[in-house]
CSV table of C-alpha atoms and ligand atoms in Angstrom, one decimal:
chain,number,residue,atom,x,y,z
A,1,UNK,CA,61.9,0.4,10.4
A,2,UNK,CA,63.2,-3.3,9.3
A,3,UNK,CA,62.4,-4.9,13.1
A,4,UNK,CA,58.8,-3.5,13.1
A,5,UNK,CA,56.3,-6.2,13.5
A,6,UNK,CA,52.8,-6.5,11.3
A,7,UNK,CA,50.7,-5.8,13.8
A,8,UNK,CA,52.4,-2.6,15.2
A,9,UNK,CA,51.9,-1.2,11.1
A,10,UNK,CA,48.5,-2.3,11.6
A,11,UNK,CA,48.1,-0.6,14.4
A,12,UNK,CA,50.0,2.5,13.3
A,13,UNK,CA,47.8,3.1,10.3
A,14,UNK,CA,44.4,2.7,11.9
A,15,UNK,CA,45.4,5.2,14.3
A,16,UNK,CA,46.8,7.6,11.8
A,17,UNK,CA,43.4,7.1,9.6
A,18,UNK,CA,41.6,7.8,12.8
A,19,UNK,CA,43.2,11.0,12.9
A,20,UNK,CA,43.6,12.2,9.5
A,21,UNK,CA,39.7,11.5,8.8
A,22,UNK,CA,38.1,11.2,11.8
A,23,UNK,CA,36.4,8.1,11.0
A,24,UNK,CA,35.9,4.9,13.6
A,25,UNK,CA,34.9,2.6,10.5
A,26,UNK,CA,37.5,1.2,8.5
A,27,UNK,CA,38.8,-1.9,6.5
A,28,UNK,CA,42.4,-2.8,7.1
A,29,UNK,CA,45.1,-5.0,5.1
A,30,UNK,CA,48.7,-5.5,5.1
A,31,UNK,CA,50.6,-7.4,2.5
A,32,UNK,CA,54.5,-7.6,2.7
A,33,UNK,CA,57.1,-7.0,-0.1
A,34,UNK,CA,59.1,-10.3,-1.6
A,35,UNK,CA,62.7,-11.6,-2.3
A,36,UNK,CA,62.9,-13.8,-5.2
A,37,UNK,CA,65.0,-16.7,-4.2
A,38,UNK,CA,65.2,-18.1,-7.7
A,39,UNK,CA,63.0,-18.2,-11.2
A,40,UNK,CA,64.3,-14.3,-12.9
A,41,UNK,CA,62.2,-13.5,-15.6
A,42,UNK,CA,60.5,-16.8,-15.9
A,43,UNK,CA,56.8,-15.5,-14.7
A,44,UNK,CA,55.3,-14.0,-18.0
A,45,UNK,CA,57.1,-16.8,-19.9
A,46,UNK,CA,55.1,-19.6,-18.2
A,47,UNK,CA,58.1,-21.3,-16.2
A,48,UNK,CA,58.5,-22.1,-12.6
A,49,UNK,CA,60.2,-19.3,-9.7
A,50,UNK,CA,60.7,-19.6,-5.7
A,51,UNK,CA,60.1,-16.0,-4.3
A,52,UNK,CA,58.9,-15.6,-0.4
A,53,UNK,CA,57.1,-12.5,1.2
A,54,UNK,CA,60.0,-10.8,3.4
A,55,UNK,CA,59.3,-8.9,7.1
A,56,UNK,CA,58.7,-5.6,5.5
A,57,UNK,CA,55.1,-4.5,5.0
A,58,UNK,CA,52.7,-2.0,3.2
A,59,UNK,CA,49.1,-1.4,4.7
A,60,UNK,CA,46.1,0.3,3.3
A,61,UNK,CA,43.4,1.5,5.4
A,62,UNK,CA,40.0,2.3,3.4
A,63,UNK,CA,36.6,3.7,4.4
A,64,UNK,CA,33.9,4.2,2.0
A,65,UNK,CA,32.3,7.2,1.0
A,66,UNK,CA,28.4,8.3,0.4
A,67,UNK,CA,29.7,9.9,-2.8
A,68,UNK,CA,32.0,9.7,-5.5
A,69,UNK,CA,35.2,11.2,-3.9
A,70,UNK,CA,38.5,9.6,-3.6
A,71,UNK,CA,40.9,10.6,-0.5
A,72,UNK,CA,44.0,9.2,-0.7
A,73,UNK,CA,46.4,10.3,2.0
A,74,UNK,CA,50.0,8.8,2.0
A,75,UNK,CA,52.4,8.5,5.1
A,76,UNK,CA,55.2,7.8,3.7
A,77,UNK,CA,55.0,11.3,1.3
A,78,UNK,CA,52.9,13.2,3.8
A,79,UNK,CA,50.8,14.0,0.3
A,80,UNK,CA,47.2,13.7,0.0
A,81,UNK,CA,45.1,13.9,-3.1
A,82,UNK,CA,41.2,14.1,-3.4
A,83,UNK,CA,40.3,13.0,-6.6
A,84,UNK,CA,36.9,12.5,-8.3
A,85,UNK,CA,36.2,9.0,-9.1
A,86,UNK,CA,36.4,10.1,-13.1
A,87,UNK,CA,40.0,11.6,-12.1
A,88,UNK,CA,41.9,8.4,-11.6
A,89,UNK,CA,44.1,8.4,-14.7
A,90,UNK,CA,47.1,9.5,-16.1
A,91,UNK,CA,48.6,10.9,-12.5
A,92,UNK,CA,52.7,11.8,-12.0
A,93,UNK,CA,53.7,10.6,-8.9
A,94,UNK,CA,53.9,6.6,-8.7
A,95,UNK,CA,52.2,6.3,-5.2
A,96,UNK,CA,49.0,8.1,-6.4
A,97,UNK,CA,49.3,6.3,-10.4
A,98,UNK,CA,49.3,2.9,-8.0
A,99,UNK,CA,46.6,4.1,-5.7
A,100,UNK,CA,44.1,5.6,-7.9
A,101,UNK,CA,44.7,2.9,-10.1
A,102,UNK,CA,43.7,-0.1,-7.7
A,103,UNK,CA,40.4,2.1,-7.0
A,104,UNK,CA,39.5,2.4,-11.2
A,105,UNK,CA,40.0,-1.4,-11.8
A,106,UNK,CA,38.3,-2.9,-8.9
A,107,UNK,CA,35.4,0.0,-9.6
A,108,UNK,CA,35.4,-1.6,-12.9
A,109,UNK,CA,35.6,-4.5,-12.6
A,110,UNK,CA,32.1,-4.6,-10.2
A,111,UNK,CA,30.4,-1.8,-12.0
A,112,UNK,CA,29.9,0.4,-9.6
A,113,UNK,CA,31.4,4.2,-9.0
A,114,UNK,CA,31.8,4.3,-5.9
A,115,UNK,CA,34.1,6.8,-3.3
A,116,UNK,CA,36.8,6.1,-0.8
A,117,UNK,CA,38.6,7.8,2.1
A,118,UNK,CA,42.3,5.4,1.7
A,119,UNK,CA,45.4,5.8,3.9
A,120,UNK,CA,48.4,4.0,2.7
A,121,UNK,CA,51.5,3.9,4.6
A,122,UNK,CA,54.5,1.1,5.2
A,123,UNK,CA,57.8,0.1,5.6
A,124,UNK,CA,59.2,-1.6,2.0
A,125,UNK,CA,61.8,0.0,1.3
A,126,UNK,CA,61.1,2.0,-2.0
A,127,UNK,CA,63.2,1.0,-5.1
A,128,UNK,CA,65.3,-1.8,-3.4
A,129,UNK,CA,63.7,-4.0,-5.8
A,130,UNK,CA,61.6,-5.7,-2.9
A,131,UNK,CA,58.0,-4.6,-4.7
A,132,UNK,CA,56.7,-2.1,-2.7
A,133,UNK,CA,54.4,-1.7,-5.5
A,134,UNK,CA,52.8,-5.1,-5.7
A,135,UNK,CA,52.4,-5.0,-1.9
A,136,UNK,CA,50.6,-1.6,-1.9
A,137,UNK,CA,48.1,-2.8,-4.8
A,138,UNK,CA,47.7,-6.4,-2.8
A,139,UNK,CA,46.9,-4.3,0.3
A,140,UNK,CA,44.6,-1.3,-1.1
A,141,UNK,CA,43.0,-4.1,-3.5
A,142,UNK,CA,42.5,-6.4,-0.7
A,143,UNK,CA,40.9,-3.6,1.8
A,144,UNK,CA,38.9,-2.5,-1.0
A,145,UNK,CA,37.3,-5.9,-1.7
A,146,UNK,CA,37.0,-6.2,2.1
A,147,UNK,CA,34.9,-2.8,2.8
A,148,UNK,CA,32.9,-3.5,-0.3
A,149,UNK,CA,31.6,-6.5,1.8
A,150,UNK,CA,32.8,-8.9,-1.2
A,151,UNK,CA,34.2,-12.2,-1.1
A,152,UNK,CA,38.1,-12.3,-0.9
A,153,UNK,CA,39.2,-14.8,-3.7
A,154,UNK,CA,42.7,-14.7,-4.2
A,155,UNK,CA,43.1,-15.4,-7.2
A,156,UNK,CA,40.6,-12.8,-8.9
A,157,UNK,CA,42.8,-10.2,-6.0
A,158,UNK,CA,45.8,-11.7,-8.4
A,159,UNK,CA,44.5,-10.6,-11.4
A,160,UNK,CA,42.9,-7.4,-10.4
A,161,UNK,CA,47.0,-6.3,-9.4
A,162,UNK,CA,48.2,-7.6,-12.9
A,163,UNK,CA,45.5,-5.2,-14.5
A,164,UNK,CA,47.0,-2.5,-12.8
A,165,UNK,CA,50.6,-3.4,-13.5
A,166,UNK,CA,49.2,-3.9,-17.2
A,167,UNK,CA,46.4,-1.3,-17.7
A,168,UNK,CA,47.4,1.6,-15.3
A,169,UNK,CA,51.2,1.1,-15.2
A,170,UNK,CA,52.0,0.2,-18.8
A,171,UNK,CA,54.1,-2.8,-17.9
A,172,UNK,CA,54.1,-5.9,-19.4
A,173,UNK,CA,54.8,-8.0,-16.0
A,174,UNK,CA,54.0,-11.5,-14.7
A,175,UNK,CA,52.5,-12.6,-11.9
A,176,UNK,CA,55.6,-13.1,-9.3
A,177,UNK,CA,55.5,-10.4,-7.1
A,178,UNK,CA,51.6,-10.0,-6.2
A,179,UNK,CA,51.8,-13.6,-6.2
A,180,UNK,CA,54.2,-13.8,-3.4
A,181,UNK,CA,52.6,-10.6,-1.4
A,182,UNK,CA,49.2,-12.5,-2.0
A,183,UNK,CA,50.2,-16.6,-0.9
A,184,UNK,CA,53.4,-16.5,0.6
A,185,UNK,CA,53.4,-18.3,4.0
A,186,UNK,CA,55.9,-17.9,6.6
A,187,UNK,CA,59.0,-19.9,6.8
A,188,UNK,CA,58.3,-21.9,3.5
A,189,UNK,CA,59.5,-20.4,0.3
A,190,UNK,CA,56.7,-20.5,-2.3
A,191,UNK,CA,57.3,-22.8,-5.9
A,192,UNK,CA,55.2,-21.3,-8.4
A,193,UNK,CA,54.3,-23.0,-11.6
A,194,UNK,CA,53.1,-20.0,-13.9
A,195,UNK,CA,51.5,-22.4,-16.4
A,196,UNK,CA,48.6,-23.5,-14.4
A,197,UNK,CA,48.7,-21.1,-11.6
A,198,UNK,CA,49.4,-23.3,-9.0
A,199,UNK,CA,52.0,-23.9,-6.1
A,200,UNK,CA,53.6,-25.6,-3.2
A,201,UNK,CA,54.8,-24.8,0.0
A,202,UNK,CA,59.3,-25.6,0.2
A,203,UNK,CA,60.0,-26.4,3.7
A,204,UNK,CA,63.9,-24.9,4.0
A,205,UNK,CA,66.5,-26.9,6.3
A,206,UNK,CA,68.6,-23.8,5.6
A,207,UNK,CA,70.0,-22.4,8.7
A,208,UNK,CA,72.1,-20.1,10.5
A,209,UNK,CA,72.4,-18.1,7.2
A,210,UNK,CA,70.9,-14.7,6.3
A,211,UNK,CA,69.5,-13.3,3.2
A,212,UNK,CA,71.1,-10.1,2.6
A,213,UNK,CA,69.7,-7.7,-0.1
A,214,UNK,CA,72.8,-5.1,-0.9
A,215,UNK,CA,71.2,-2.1,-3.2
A,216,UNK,CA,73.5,-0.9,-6.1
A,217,UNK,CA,71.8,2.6,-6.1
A,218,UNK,CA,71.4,2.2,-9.5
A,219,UNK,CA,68.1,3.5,-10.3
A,220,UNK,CA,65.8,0.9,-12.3
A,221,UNK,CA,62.4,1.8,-13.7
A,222,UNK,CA,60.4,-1.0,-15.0
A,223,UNK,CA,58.7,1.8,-17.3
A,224,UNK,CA,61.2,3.1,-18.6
A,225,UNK,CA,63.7,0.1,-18.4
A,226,UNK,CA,64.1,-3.0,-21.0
A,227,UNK,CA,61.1,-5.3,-19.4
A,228,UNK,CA,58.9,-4.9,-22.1
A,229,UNK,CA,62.0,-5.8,-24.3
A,230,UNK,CA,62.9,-8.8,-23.2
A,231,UNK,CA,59.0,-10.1,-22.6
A,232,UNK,CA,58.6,-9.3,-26.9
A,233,UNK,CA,62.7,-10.9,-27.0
A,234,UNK,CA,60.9,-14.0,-25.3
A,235,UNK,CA,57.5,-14.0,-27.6
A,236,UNK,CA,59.4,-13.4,-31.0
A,237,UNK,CA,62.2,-16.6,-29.6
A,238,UNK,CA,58.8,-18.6,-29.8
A,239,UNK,CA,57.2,-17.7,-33.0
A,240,UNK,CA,60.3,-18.5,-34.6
A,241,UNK,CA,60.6,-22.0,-33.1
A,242,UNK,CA,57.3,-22.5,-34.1
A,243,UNK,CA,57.2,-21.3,-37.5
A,244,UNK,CA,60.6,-23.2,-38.2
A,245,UNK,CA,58.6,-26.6,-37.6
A,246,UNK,CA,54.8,-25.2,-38.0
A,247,UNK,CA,53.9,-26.0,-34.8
A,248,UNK,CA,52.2,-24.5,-32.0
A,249,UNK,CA,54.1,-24.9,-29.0
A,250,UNK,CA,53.8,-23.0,-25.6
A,251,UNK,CA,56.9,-20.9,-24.2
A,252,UNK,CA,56.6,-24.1,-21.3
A,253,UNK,CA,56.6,-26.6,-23.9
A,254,UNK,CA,60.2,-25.9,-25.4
A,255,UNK,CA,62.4,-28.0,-25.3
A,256,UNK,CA,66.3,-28.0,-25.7
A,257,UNK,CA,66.5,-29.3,-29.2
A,258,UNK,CA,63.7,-26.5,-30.3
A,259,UNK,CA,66.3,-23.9,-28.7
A,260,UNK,CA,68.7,-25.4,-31.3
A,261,UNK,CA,66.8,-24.4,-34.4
A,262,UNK,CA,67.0,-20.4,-33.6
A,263,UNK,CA,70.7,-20.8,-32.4
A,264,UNK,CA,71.7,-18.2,-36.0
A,265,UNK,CA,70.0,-15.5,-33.4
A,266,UNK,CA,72.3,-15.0,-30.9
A,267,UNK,CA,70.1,-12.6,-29.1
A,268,UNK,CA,67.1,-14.5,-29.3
A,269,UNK,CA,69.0,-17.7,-28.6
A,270,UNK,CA,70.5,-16.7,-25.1
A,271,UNK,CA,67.0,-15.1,-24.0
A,272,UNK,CA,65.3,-18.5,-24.0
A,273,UNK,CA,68.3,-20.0,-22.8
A,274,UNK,CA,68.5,-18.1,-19.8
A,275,UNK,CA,64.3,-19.0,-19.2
A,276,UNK,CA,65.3,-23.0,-20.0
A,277,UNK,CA,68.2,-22.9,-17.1
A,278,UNK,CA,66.4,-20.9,-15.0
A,279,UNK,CA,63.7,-23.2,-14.8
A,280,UNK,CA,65.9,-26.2,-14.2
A,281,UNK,CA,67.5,-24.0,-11.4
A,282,UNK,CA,64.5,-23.9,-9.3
A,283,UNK,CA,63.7,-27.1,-9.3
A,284,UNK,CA,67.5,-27.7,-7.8
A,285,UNK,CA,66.8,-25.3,-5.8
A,286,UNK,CA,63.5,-26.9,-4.3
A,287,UNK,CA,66.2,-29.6,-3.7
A,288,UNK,CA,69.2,-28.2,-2.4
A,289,UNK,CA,66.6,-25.9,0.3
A,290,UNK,CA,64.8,-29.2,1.6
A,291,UNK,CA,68.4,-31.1,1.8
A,292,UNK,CA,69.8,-27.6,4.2
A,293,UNK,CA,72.7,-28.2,1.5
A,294,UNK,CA,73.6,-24.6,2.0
A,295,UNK,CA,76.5,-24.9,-0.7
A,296,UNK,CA,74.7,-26.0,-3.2
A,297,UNK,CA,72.0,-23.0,-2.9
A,298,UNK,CA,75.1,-20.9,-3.2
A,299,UNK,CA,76.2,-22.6,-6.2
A,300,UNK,CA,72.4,-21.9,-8.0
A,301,UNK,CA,72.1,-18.6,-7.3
A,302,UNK,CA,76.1,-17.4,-8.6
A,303,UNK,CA,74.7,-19.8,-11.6
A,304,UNK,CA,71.4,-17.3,-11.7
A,305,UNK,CA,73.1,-14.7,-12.0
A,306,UNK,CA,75.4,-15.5,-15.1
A,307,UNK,CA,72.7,-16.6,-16.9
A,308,UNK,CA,71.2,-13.2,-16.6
A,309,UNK,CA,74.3,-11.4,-16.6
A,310,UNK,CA,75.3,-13.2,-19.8
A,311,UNK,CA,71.9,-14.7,-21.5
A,312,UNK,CA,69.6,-12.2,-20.5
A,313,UNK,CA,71.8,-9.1,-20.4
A,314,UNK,CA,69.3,-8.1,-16.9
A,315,UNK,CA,72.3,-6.8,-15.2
A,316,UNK,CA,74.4,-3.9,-14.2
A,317,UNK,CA,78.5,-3.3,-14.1
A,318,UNK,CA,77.9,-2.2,-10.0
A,319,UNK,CA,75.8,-5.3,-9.2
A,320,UNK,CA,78.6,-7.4,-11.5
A,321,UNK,CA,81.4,-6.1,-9.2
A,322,UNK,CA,79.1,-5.8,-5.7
A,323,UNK,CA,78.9,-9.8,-6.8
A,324,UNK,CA,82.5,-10.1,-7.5
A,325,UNK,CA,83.6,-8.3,-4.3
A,326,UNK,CA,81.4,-11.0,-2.3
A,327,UNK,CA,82.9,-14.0,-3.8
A,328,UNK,CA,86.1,-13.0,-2.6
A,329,UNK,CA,85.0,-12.7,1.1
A,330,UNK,CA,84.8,-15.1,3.8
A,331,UNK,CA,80.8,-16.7,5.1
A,332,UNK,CA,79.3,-15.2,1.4
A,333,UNK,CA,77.8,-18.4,0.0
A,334,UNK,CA,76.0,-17.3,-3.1
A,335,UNK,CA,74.1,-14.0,-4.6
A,336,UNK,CA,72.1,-12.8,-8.0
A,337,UNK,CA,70.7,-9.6,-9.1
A,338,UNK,CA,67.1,-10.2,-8.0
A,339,UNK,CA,64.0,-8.8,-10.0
A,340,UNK,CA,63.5,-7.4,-13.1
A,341,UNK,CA,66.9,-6.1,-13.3
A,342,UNK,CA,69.2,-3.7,-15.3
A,343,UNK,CA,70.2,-2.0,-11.9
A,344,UNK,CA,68.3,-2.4,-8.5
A,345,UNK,CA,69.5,-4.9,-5.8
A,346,UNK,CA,71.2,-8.4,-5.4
A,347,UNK,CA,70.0,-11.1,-3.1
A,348,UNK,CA,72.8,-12.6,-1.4
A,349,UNK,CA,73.1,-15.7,0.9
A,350,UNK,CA,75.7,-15.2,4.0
A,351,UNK,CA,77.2,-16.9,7.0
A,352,UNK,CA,74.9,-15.6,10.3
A,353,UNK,CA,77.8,-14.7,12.3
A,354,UNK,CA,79.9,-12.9,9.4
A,355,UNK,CA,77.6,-11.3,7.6
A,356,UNK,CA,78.5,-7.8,9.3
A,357,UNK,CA,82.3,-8.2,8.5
A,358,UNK,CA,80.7,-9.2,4.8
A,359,UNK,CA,78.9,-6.0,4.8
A,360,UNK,CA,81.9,-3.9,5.5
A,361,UNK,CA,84.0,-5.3,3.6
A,362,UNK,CA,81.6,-5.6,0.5
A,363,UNK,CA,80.7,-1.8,1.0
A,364,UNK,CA,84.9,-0.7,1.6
A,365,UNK,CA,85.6,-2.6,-1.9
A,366,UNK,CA,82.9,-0.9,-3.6
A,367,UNK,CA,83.3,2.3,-2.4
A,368,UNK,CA,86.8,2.1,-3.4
A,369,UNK,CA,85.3,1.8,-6.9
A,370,UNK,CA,82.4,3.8,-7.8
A,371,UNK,CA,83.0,7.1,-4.6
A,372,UNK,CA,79.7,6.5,-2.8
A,373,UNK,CA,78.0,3.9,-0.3
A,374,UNK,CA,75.5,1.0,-1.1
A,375,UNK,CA,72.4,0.4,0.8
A,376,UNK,CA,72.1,-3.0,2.7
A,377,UNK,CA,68.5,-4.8,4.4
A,378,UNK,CA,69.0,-8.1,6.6
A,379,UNK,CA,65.2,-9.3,5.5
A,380,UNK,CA,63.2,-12.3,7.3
A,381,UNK,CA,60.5,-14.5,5.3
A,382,UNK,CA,57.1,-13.4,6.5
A,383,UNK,CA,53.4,-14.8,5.8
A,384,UNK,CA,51.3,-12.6,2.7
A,385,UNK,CA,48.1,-10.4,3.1
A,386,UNK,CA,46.4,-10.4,6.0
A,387,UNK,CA,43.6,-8.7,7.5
A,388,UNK,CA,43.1,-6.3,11.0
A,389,UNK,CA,40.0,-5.2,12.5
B,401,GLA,C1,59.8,-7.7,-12.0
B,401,GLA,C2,58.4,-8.0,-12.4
B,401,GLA,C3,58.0,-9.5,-12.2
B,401,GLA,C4,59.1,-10.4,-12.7
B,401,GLA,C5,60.5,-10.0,-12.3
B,401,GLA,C6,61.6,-10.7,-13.0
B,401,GLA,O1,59.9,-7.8,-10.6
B,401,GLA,O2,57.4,-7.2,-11.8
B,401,GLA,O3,56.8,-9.9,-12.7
B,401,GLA,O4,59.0,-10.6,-14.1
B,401,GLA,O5,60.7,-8.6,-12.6
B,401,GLA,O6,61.6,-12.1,-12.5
């Protein structure tokens, strides 16, 4: 489904809602999934990250209802649920958690009770690490705010998606993803500065190279997973800096001396390590993208991935050797594990014309290994939530 273009999901999805509900009347939205291209981990501790919405979409079609009943019919499961608008909690499957949970905090957060018919439906892949989830709640959030007749503000769509990441899903994640399935534009990777909220557009001189996303299989659930971990790792590294000069410094604000004065905790030490690299890395990055030095960009992202392989112990022994494989082969420039880690995907950056021979060979060398085939998506950088009538 990788070639499909935004318009044709549009266009699928109205006409399945059509169908499935009989209704003419609809609000429609589409918001893509991301790469990360740099900046791991750095979003809930205040730093700086480069991801880009990627040509892979998730759009939510919404109606709403006289009463207080909520439809919600998925395409990709071929499930539907009809829930009252006091049943949106604690539900099983993630699809319906996500959904449901989009409907309870923007009901909340206006007051109001009111009912929905929803059809969700898309092609992000699902646990490749791309956020499939982010884009759903950008796209149900966004259609939601749109049938309500309210105004779209981005930034209050950003923190509506964070509540249910936060309330809903139990997870204590940043802002990256709906950030990215929110503002990206296409073309021009987007440089987030988490400490005020704000951005800029990178214009890339990269060329004739393609990012290739190569899934380990190895299944990684934020929920269950050592997120939450590393985000209190992170907040105790602080309060220990700051108690060991009584001062009251920011996660942003520290510096490479404070890092010194918690170097007796090993643990604690390499976590903020990995955040103070990281953040240097994407400013390189910013650098090495607008230059088209394509070497360079290699360079950062094999220097990414130590740091989390090493510092932030965020990776996996199949993503380790997937990574090593690569090195070895001709046209492979660079790659990381991308996202929040311990299993998942790997972002890696490879020669136009060899990246099929790279694929082969990178799947024959693992399969050699580990007895069963990776997954692999050739992805394209694509604008972020739009709206169809
Ligand atoms: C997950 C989270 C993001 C971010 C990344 C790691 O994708 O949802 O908020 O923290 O991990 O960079």
């Amino acid at each position: 489904m990788g070639g499909i273009s935004k318009d044709t999901i549009a266009s699928k999805y109205q006409l399945a809602f059509k169908n499935h509900y009989d209704l003419h009347s609809f609000c429609t939205a589409v918001s893509p999934g991301r790469i990360n291209i740099i900046g791991e981990h750095t979003d809930y501790n205040l730093g700086l990250a480069m991801p880009i919405g990627i040509n892979r979409w998730v759009c939510s079609v919404v109606s709403i209802r006289s009463d207080s009943k909520v439809n919600i019919y998925s395409c990709n499961f071929d499930k539907k649920v009809s829930l009252n608008i006091s049943e949106l909690d604690n539900h099983k499957d993630s699809w319906v958690k996500y959904s449901a949970g989009c409907v309870k905090i923007l009901n909340e957060s206006i007051n109001a009770s009111n009912g929905y018919d929803i059809l969700v439906g898309g092609n992000v892949p699902i646990g490749f690490g791309m956020s499939s989830s982010a884009a759903l709640e950008v796209s149900l959030l966004g259609a939601l705010v749109q049938v309500l007749g309210l105004k779209i503000d981005k930034r209050n769509l950003l923190s509506l998606a964070n509540k249910v990441e936060k309330d809903i899903l139990g997870i204590k994640s940043g802002l990256l993803d709906q950030y990215a399935s929110i503002y990206s534009k296409k073309d021009s990777p987007i440089l987030i500065d988490f400490s005020s909220l704000t951005h800029l557009y990178v214009k890339s001189q990269i060329k004739e190279a393609s990012w290739v996303l190569i899934n380990s299989m190895v299944d990684r659930n934020l929920v269950d997973s050592k997120y939450n971990q590393r985000v209190e790792e992170c907040q105790n590294a602080l309060e220990k800096i700051n108690t060991s000069q009584k001062n009251n410094l920011k996660i942003n604000e520290i510096s490479d001396f404070d890092l010194t004065l918690i170097k007796d905790n090993k643990v604690l030490y390499d976590r903020l390590h990995h955040i103070l690299s990281e953040n240097k890395r994407v400013k390189l990055m910013k650098n090495a993208l607008e230059s088209g030095n394509i070497h360079a960009v290699g360079k950062i992202l094999n220097e990414s991935h130590l740091s989390l392989a090493k510092k932030y112990d965020v990776s996996c022994k199949e993503i380790n050797d997937i990574l090593s494989i690569s090195n070895k082969i001709e046209g492979f420039y660079g790659g990381r594990i991308m996202g929040g880690g311990f299993g998942g995907c790997c972002l890696c950056l490879v020669d136009d014309s060899k990246k099929d021979k790279f694929v082969t060979k990178v799947f024959e060398g693992f399969y050699n290994k580990y007895k069963y085939d990776l997954k692999v998506e050739f992805v394209k950088f694509s604008e972020g939530l739009s709206f169809f009538d």
